[in-house]
Short mmCIF file of C-alpha atoms in Angstrom, two decimals:
data_model
loop_
_atom_site.label_atom_id
_atom_site.label_comp_id
_atom_site.label_asym_id
_atom_site.label_seq_id
_atom_site.Cartn_x
_atom_site.Cartn_y
_atom_site.Cartn_z
CA MET A 1 0.17 -0.13 0.06
CA MET A 2 1.21 3.38 -0.48
CA LEU A 3 -0.63 6.82 -1.06
CA ASN A 4 -0.40 9.27 -4.01
CA PRO A 5 0.77 6.77 -6.59
CA ARG A 6 0.36 9.21 -9.18
CA THR A 7 3.28 12.00 -9.38
CA THR A 8 3.19 13.28 -12.75
CA ASP A 9 1.05 16.25 -11.97
CA ILE A 10 3.65 17.09 -8.89
CA ASP A 11 6.91 18.98 -9.80
CA LEU A 12 9.76 19.50 -7.66
CA SER A 13 12.15 22.81 -8.16
CA LEU A 14 15.67 22.74 -8.22
CA GLU A 15 15.82 24.18 -4.88
CA GLU A 16 13.82 21.10 -3.68
CA TYR A 17 16.06 18.41 -5.54
CA LYS A 18 19.03 20.30 -3.47
CA ARG A 19 17.30 19.89 -0.23
CA TYR A 20 16.11 16.38 -0.53
CA ALA A 21 19.35 15.36 -2.14
CA ARG A 22 20.50 12.98 0.51
CA HIS A 23 16.66 10.96 0.11
CA LEU A 24 17.70 10.93 -3.75
CA THR A 25 20.89 9.20 -3.17
CA LEU A 26 19.11 6.34 -1.39
CA THR A 27 18.41 3.05 -3.01
CA LYS A 28 14.56 2.45 -3.53
CA PHE A 29 14.00 6.27 -3.04
CA ASP A 30 14.10 8.53 -6.32
CA ALA A 31 12.45 11.71 -7.45
CA ASN A 32 9.00 9.94 -7.82
CA ALA A 33 9.20 8.81 -4.40
CA GLN A 34 9.79 12.40 -3.16
CA LYS A 35 7.04 13.25 -5.39
CA LYS A 36 4.99 11.19 -3.20
CA LEU A 37 5.94 12.50 -0.10
CA LYS A 38 5.11 16.11 -1.64
CA GLY A 39 1.59 14.95 -2.30
CA ALA A 40 0.75 13.39 0.60
CA LYS A 41 -1.32 15.06 3.86
CA VAL A 42 -1.15 13.87 7.17
CA ILE A 43 -2.63 15.02 10.59
CA CYS A 44 -1.11 14.94 13.92
CA ILE A 45 -3.74 14.96 16.87
CA GLY A 46 -1.88 16.45 19.74
CA ALA A 47 1.06 18.94 19.74
CA GLY A 48 3.23 17.92 22.41
CA GLY A 49 6.47 15.91 23.20
CA LEU A 50 5.65 13.09 20.46
CA SER A 51 4.46 15.48 17.92
CA SER A 52 7.47 17.55 18.25
CA PRO A 53 9.77 14.81 16.41
CA VAL A 54 7.03 13.74 13.99
CA VAL A 55 6.57 16.97 12.53
CA LEU A 56 9.82 18.21 12.47
CA TYR A 57 11.35 15.40 10.54
CA LEU A 58 7.95 14.88 8.70
CA SER A 59 8.28 18.42 7.30
CA ALA A 60 12.12 18.36 6.88
CA ALA A 61 11.47 14.90 4.58
CA GLY A 62 8.84 16.82 2.60
CA VAL A 63 5.60 15.97 3.48
CA GLY A 64 3.53 18.26 1.34
CA GLU A 65 0.72 18.89 4.20
CA ILE A 66 1.02 18.58 7.90
CA GLY A 67 -2.05 19.29 9.89
CA ILE A 68 -1.98 19.88 13.85
CA VAL A 69 -4.70 19.92 16.18
CA ASP A 70 -4.28 21.00 19.68
CA ASN A 71 -5.90 23.87 21.87
CA ASP A 72 -2.96 23.97 24.52
CA ILE A 73 -0.50 26.83 25.10
CA VAL A 74 3.55 26.19 25.77
CA ASP A 75 4.21 26.02 29.45
CA LEU A 76 7.90 25.91 30.64
CA SER A 77 7.55 22.42 31.91
CA ASN A 78 6.83 21.36 28.37
CA LEU A 79 10.33 22.13 27.41
CA GLN A 80 11.76 19.44 28.91
CA ARG A 81 10.48 17.14 26.15
CA GLN A 82 8.94 19.16 23.56
CA ILE A 83 11.99 20.34 21.49
CA ILE A 84 9.82 22.01 18.93
CA PHE A 85 9.79 24.86 21.46
CA ASP A 86 12.05 27.29 22.99
CA THR A 87 11.94 29.72 25.85
CA SER A 88 10.11 32.50 23.91
CA ASP A 89 7.37 30.51 22.88
CA ILE A 90 6.15 30.19 26.17
CA ASP A 91 2.33 31.32 26.66
CA PHE A 92 2.24 31.15 22.71
CA ILE A 93 -0.35 28.74 21.43
CA LYS A 94 1.28 25.44 20.78
CA VAL A 95 -0.18 24.95 17.08
CA ASP A 96 0.53 28.25 15.83
CA ALA A 97 4.01 28.31 17.45
CA ILE A 98 4.52 25.01 15.33
CA LYS A 99 3.76 26.50 12.13
CA GLN A 100 6.41 29.29 12.46
CA LYS A 101 9.15 26.31 13.27
CA ILE A 102 7.91 24.47 10.33
CA TYR A 103 7.89 27.40 8.23
CA LYS A 104 11.24 27.98 9.00
CA LEU A 105 12.47 24.40 8.42
CA ASN A 106 11.07 24.01 5.20
CA PRO A 107 8.81 26.78 3.79
CA ASN A 108 7.62 24.09 1.32
CA CYS A 109 5.43 22.11 3.75
CA ASN A 110 1.72 23.65 4.29
CA VAL A 111 0.75 23.62 7.83
CA LYS A 112 -2.85 23.72 8.84
CA VAL A 113 -3.77 24.46 12.41
CA TYR A 114 -6.52 23.78 14.44
CA ARG A 115 -7.26 25.35 17.44
CA GLU A 116 -8.85 23.30 19.22
CA LEU A 117 -9.20 19.82 20.81
CA LEU A 118 -10.58 17.08 18.58
CA ASN A 119 -14.11 15.95 19.85
CA LYS A 120 -17.32 14.05 18.50
CA THR A 121 -18.51 17.62 16.72
CA ASN A 122 -15.32 18.44 14.44
CA ALA A 123 -13.50 15.24 14.06
CA LEU A 124 -14.85 14.25 10.79
CA HIS A 125 -14.84 17.22 9.31
CA ILE A 126 -10.99 17.64 10.05
CA LEU A 127 -9.75 13.96 9.62
CA CYS A 128 -11.63 13.26 6.63
CA LEU A 129 -9.01 15.80 4.52
CA TYR A 130 -5.81 13.73 5.52
CA ASP A 131 -4.17 10.64 4.24
CA ILE A 132 -2.69 9.39 7.56
CA ILE A 133 -3.81 9.81 11.17
CA ILE A 134 -0.66 10.00 13.40
CA ASP A 135 -2.12 9.72 17.42
CA CYS A 136 0.18 12.10 19.38
CA THR A 137 -2.24 12.28 22.00
CA ASP A 138 -2.10 11.45 26.06
CA ASN A 139 -6.25 12.06 25.79
CA PHE A 140 -7.99 8.69 26.10
CA ASP A 141 -11.62 10.24 25.02
CA VAL A 142 -9.75 11.88 22.03
CA ARG A 143 -7.84 8.78 21.14
CA TYR A 144 -11.33 6.49 20.97
CA ILE A 145 -12.83 9.32 18.99
CA LEU A 146 -9.94 9.74 16.32
CA ASN A 147 -10.05 6.13 16.00
CA ASN A 148 -13.65 5.57 15.29
CA ILE A 149 -13.69 8.21 12.35
CA ALA A 150 -10.44 6.57 11.06
CA LEU A 151 -12.27 3.46 11.05
CA SER A 152 -15.05 4.95 9.21
CA LEU A 153 -12.55 6.43 6.62
CA HIS A 154 -10.62 3.69 6.28
CA LYS A 155 -7.41 5.75 7.26
CA PRO A 156 -4.31 4.49 8.73
CA VAL A 157 -3.30 5.79 12.32
CA VAL A 158 0.38 5.89 13.23
CA TYR A 159 -0.14 5.62 17.26
CA GLY A 160 2.70 6.55 19.99
CA ALA A 161 2.34 6.60 23.70
CA VAL A 162 4.58 6.94 26.41
CA SER A 163 5.01 6.84 30.32
CA GLN A 164 7.94 7.30 32.37
CA PHE A 165 10.75 5.35 31.11
CA ASN A 166 8.68 3.45 28.46
CA GLY A 167 6.86 3.99 25.05
CA GLN A 168 4.84 2.07 22.65
CA LEU A 169 4.17 2.17 19.08
CA SER A 170 1.70 0.56 16.27
CA VAL A 171 0.11 1.28 13.06
CA PHE A 172 -3.68 0.56 13.19
CA ASN A 173 -6.35 0.30 10.35
CA TYR A 174 -3.53 -0.38 7.73
CA ARG A 175 -4.79 -2.54 5.34
CA GLY A 176 -7.68 -3.88 6.83
CA GLY A 177 -5.69 -4.63 9.98
CA PRO A 178 -6.09 -4.63 14.00
CA SER A 179 -7.39 -1.51 14.89
CA TYR A 180 -7.15 0.58 18.41
CA TYR A 181 -9.99 -1.13 19.83
CA ASP A 182 -8.34 -4.65 19.43
CA LEU A 183 -6.06 -3.28 21.54
CA TYR A 184 -7.95 -1.46 24.26
CA ALA A 185 -11.65 -2.28 24.25
CA GLN A 186 -13.67 1.14 24.61
CA ASP A 187 -15.62 -0.17 27.39
CA ILE A 188 -12.32 -0.40 29.81
CA ILE A 189 -12.32 2.69 32.23
CA LEU A 190 -8.80 4.56 31.75
CA THR A 191 -9.29 7.52 33.14
CA ASP A 192 -7.65 7.10 36.51
CA ILE A 193 -4.67 6.30 34.47
CA PRO A 194 -1.83 8.80 35.48
CA SER A 195 -0.67 11.26 33.11
CA CYS A 196 3.02 12.51 32.72
CA SER A 197 2.22 15.49 34.82
CA GLN A 198 1.85 12.82 37.60
CA ILE A 199 4.52 10.49 37.48
CA GLY A 200 6.85 11.95 35.15
CA ILE A 201 8.12 11.00 31.48
CA LEU A 202 12.09 10.93 30.41
CA GLY A 203 12.24 13.47 27.44
CA PRO A 204 14.44 11.35 25.04
CA VAL A 205 12.00 8.08 25.40
CA VAL A 206 9.16 10.93 23.84
CA GLY A 207 11.76 11.40 21.08
CA ILE A 208 12.65 8.09 20.14
CA ILE A 209 8.83 7.03 19.83
CA GLY A 210 7.90 10.51 17.85
CA VAL A 211 10.74 9.77 16.05
CA LEU A 212 9.50 6.15 14.96
CA GLN A 213 6.17 7.10 14.31
CA SER A 214 7.56 9.59 11.36
CA ILE A 215 9.36 6.63 9.77
CA GLU A 216 6.16 4.45 9.60
CA VAL A 217 4.52 7.75 7.98
CA ILE A 218 7.07 7.49 5.10
CA LYS A 219 7.19 3.84 5.11
CA ILE A 220 3.00 4.19 4.85
CA ILE A 221 3.38 7.52 1.96
CA LEU A 222 6.20 5.43 -0.13
CA GLY A 223 5.23 1.42 0.79
CA LEU A 224 8.66 0.54 1.53
CA GLY A 225 9.41 -2.05 3.89
CA TYR A 226 7.53 -3.75 6.70
CA VAL A 227 4.62 -1.22 8.43
CA LEU A 228 4.08 -2.15 12.15
CA SER A 229 0.65 -3.27 11.64
CA GLY A 230 -0.99 -6.20 13.80
CA LYS A 231 2.29 -5.50 16.42
CA LEU A 232 2.50 -3.23 19.19
CA LEU A 233 6.06 -2.12 19.59
CA LEU A 234 7.10 -1.90 23.67
CA TYR A 235 10.40 0.13 24.35
CA ASP A 236 12.14 -0.10 27.69
CA ALA A 237 14.42 2.97 27.92
CA LEU A 238 16.15 1.77 31.06
CA ASN A 239 16.90 -1.67 30.15
CA LEU A 240 17.40 -0.55 26.52
CA LYS A 241 15.01 -3.54 25.32
CA PHE A 242 12.29 -3.46 22.28
CA LYS A 243 9.65 -5.99 22.34
CA TYR A 244 6.88 -7.08 20.18
CA ILE A 245 3.18 -8.09 21.05
CA SER A 246 0.71 -9.56 18.74
CA ILE A 247 -2.42 -7.90 18.31
CA LYS A 248 -4.99 -9.97 16.94
CA LYS A 249 -7.98 -8.50 14.91
CA LEU A 250 -11.44 -9.59 16.65
CA LYS A 251 -14.48 -10.25 14.69
CA LYS A 252 -16.37 -8.21 17.17
CA PHE A 253 -16.52 -7.27 20.73
CA ILE A 254 -18.38 -10.01 22.66
CA ILE A 255 -19.14 -9.68 26.23
CA LEU A 256 -18.87 -12.91 27.88
CA ALA A 257 -21.45 -14.39 30.69
CA PRO A 258 -20.28 -12.68 33.86
CA ILE A 259 -18.31 -15.55 35.67
CA CYS A 260 -20.52 -14.70 38.57
CA ASN A 261 -23.36 -16.59 36.94
CA PHE A 262 -21.30 -19.61 36.63
CA SER A 263 -22.72 -22.64 38.61
CA SER A 264 -21.54 -22.92 42.15
CA LYS A 265 -19.80 -26.08 41.74
CA ALA A 266 -17.73 -24.23 38.89
CA ILE A 267 -16.88 -21.47 41.21
CA ASN A 268 -15.90 -23.61 44.12
CA SER A 269 -13.50 -26.00 41.53
CA ILE A 270 -11.98 -22.53 40.59
CA LEU A 271 -11.44 -21.42 44.08
CA ASN A 272 -9.88 -24.77 45.55
CA ASN A 273 -7.75 -25.05 42.82
CA PHE A 274 -6.11 -21.59 42.54
CA ASN A 275 -6.98 -19.64 46.14
CA HIS A 276 -3.91 -21.07 47.64
CA ILE A 277 -1.10 -19.66 45.07
CA VAL A 278 -3.04 -16.40 44.77
CA ASP A 279 -2.95 -13.60 47.48
CA LYS A 280 -5.91 -12.82 49.30
CA ILE A 281 -6.48 -9.47 51.23
CA SER A 282 -9.72 -8.06 53.15
CA PHE A 283 -11.85 -5.79 52.34
CA ALA A 284 -10.95 -3.52 55.30
CA ASN A 285 -7.43 -3.62 54.97
CA VAL A 286 -7.74 -2.30 50.95
CA LEU A 287 -9.26 1.18 52.40
CA GLY A 288 -5.90 1.81 54.49
CA LEU A 289 -3.44 0.81 51.36
CA ASP A 290 -1.33 3.94 49.92
CA LYS A 291 -0.71 4.88 46.45
CA THR A 292 1.61 1.72 45.30
CA TYR A 293 -1.93 -0.05 45.07
CA ILE A 294 -3.82 0.13 42.07
CA ILE A 295 -7.46 -1.17 42.86
CA ILE A 296 -9.19 -2.78 39.65
CA ASP A 297 -13.13 -3.65 39.32
CA VAL A 298 -13.48 -6.29 37.09
CA ARG A 299 -17.19 -6.24 37.54
CA THR A 300 -19.31 -5.07 34.06
CA ILE A 301 -19.31 -1.43 33.54
CA VAL A 302 -23.10 -1.33 34.88
CA GLU A 303 -22.15 -2.87 38.01
CA TYR A 304 -19.00 -0.60 38.51
CA ASN A 305 -21.36 2.56 37.63
CA LEU A 306 -24.01 1.44 40.57
CA ALA A 307 -21.15 1.52 42.89
CA HIS A 308 -17.60 0.73 43.68
CA ILE A 309 -14.58 1.49 45.36
CA GLU A 310 -13.56 5.12 45.21
CA GLY A 311 -10.16 5.46 43.16
CA SER A 312 -10.61 2.25 41.29
CA ILE A 313 -10.27 1.35 37.69
CA ASN A 314 -13.34 -0.67 35.85
CA ILE A 315 -11.15 -3.07 33.50
CA PRO A 316 -14.06 -6.05 32.72
CA LEU A 317 -12.98 -9.72 33.35
CA SER A 318 -14.31 -10.05 29.99
CA ASN A 319 -11.87 -7.71 28.58
CA MET A 320 -8.80 -9.18 30.20
CA LYS A 321 -9.56 -12.54 29.00
CA LYS A 322 -9.61 -11.45 25.48
CA LEU A 323 -6.86 -8.88 25.42
CA THR A 324 -4.03 -10.41 26.48
CA THR A 325 -2.22 -7.18 25.22
CA LEU A 326 -3.94 -5.18 28.63
CA ILE A 327 -1.84 -7.25 30.61
CA PHE A 328 1.54 -5.80 29.01
CA PHE A 329 -0.53 -2.44 29.38
CA LEU A 330 -0.68 -2.57 33.06
CA ASN A 331 2.72 -3.66 33.68
CA ASN A 332 3.90 -0.75 31.51
CA PHE A 333 2.17 2.25 32.77
CA PHE A 334 2.07 1.14 36.40
CA ASN A 335 5.44 -0.22 37.05
CA ASP A 336 6.03 -1.01 40.75
CA LYS A 337 2.50 -1.12 41.54
CA ASN A 338 0.57 -3.63 43.28
CA PHE A 339 -2.69 -5.04 41.72
CA ILE A 340 -5.84 -5.63 43.72
CA PHE A 341 -9.05 -6.97 42.08
CA TYR A 342 -12.50 -7.09 43.58
CA CYS A 343 -15.99 -8.26 42.12
CA CYS A 344 -19.42 -9.06 44.08
CA THR A 345 -18.32 -12.33 45.46
CA GLN A 346 -14.36 -13.27 44.72
CA SER A 347 -15.00 -15.42 41.60
CA ARG A 348 -14.13 -12.80 38.94
CA SER A 349 -11.08 -11.23 41.19
CA LEU A 350 -9.39 -14.28 41.26
CA ILE A 351 -9.24 -15.48 37.79
CA ALA A 352 -8.38 -11.88 37.03
CA ALA A 353 -5.34 -12.33 39.67
CA MET A 354 -4.73 -15.87 37.92
CA ILE A 355 -4.36 -14.13 34.40
CA LEU A 356 -1.88 -11.73 35.95
CA LEU A 357 0.04 -14.28 37.83
CA ASN A 358 0.44 -16.25 34.83
CA TYR A 359 2.49 -13.29 33.04
CA GLY A 360 4.56 -12.90 36.02
CA ILE A 361 2.86 -10.18 37.36
CA LYS A 362 2.01 -10.21 41.15
CA SER A 363 -1.48 -9.36 42.42
CA SER A 364 -4.28 -10.01 45.18
CA TYR A 365 -8.00 -9.89 45.21
CA ILE A 366 -10.22 -9.20 47.81
CA ASP A 367 -11.45 -11.91 49.78
CA LYS A 368 -15.22 -12.69 49.68
CA GLY A 369 -15.54 -9.52 47.37
CA ILE A 370 -17.64 -6.31 48.38
#
């Protein structure tokens, strides 16, 4: 798959031939490839740490049009990782500052800015204008919105995410491949996941993931190499490790019958076989735990909305059983945390704890439920 295969109506000036000379000497890269970049339209959702290297490298590479969506302003704390900005940009609208920087780097690149947060009202109108969507946001609601529109428009999404010393990368909706929903189902409630402002982020980690995103975009435009579709790349900066996880495309999202509806005989069998190797904790003790513990409600979203432990995260057991990559998500975003599961009795929470234990992640469950 490549974008803009027709290049007969796209010309390169003498200045552009000189500017992209190091591209044109590459094998598998010629003037037609450079014209394809010039004819491409990509949009970056978010104007922060990930988007900084993305827009710099794509504009420098000669991508013809770049859209940027964000409603934030530059803050002093951004400069540690958002390398496209400098001290003089503080208090300026991010997308406007980026447009000026790109113009100075490559005036041949057309930049369109959207001084707003992507939402259900404007998403279709904005995203339909571009060939590739680059997910550089740290907002889960926005991420689901853009992926929903991308699916309906059959647009590829180049996904990046970072936290502390770790990063993630994948390409969704590519040639009918897996989507973001196949990685994280939408009924998983992730609003309590700590942000970079709460738990921090090592600046260069953002740069590495952003650079890799820009490479995937160029590969998609030109039809070069292997595109990271159907796999999630996990980057561990502290141990300098890259790991790949396969993402399976789900035919549909099936809500499994609640485990608590199993027969008493089946539940007793589960408890007798496994509760001696999984730690359990009383409900009273849970209420006094510190922030090193993450409490996860594995009941359905309906049960969770009726009543739940304050500060808990809702991840229905059915999703944990279907989406094994969720296990790696928990491990990646909650380093050095202890997981405690609960449900209405203890059967679902015990199974959830067993799932994590199977992946080497220590966890507990609330004895006798809540």
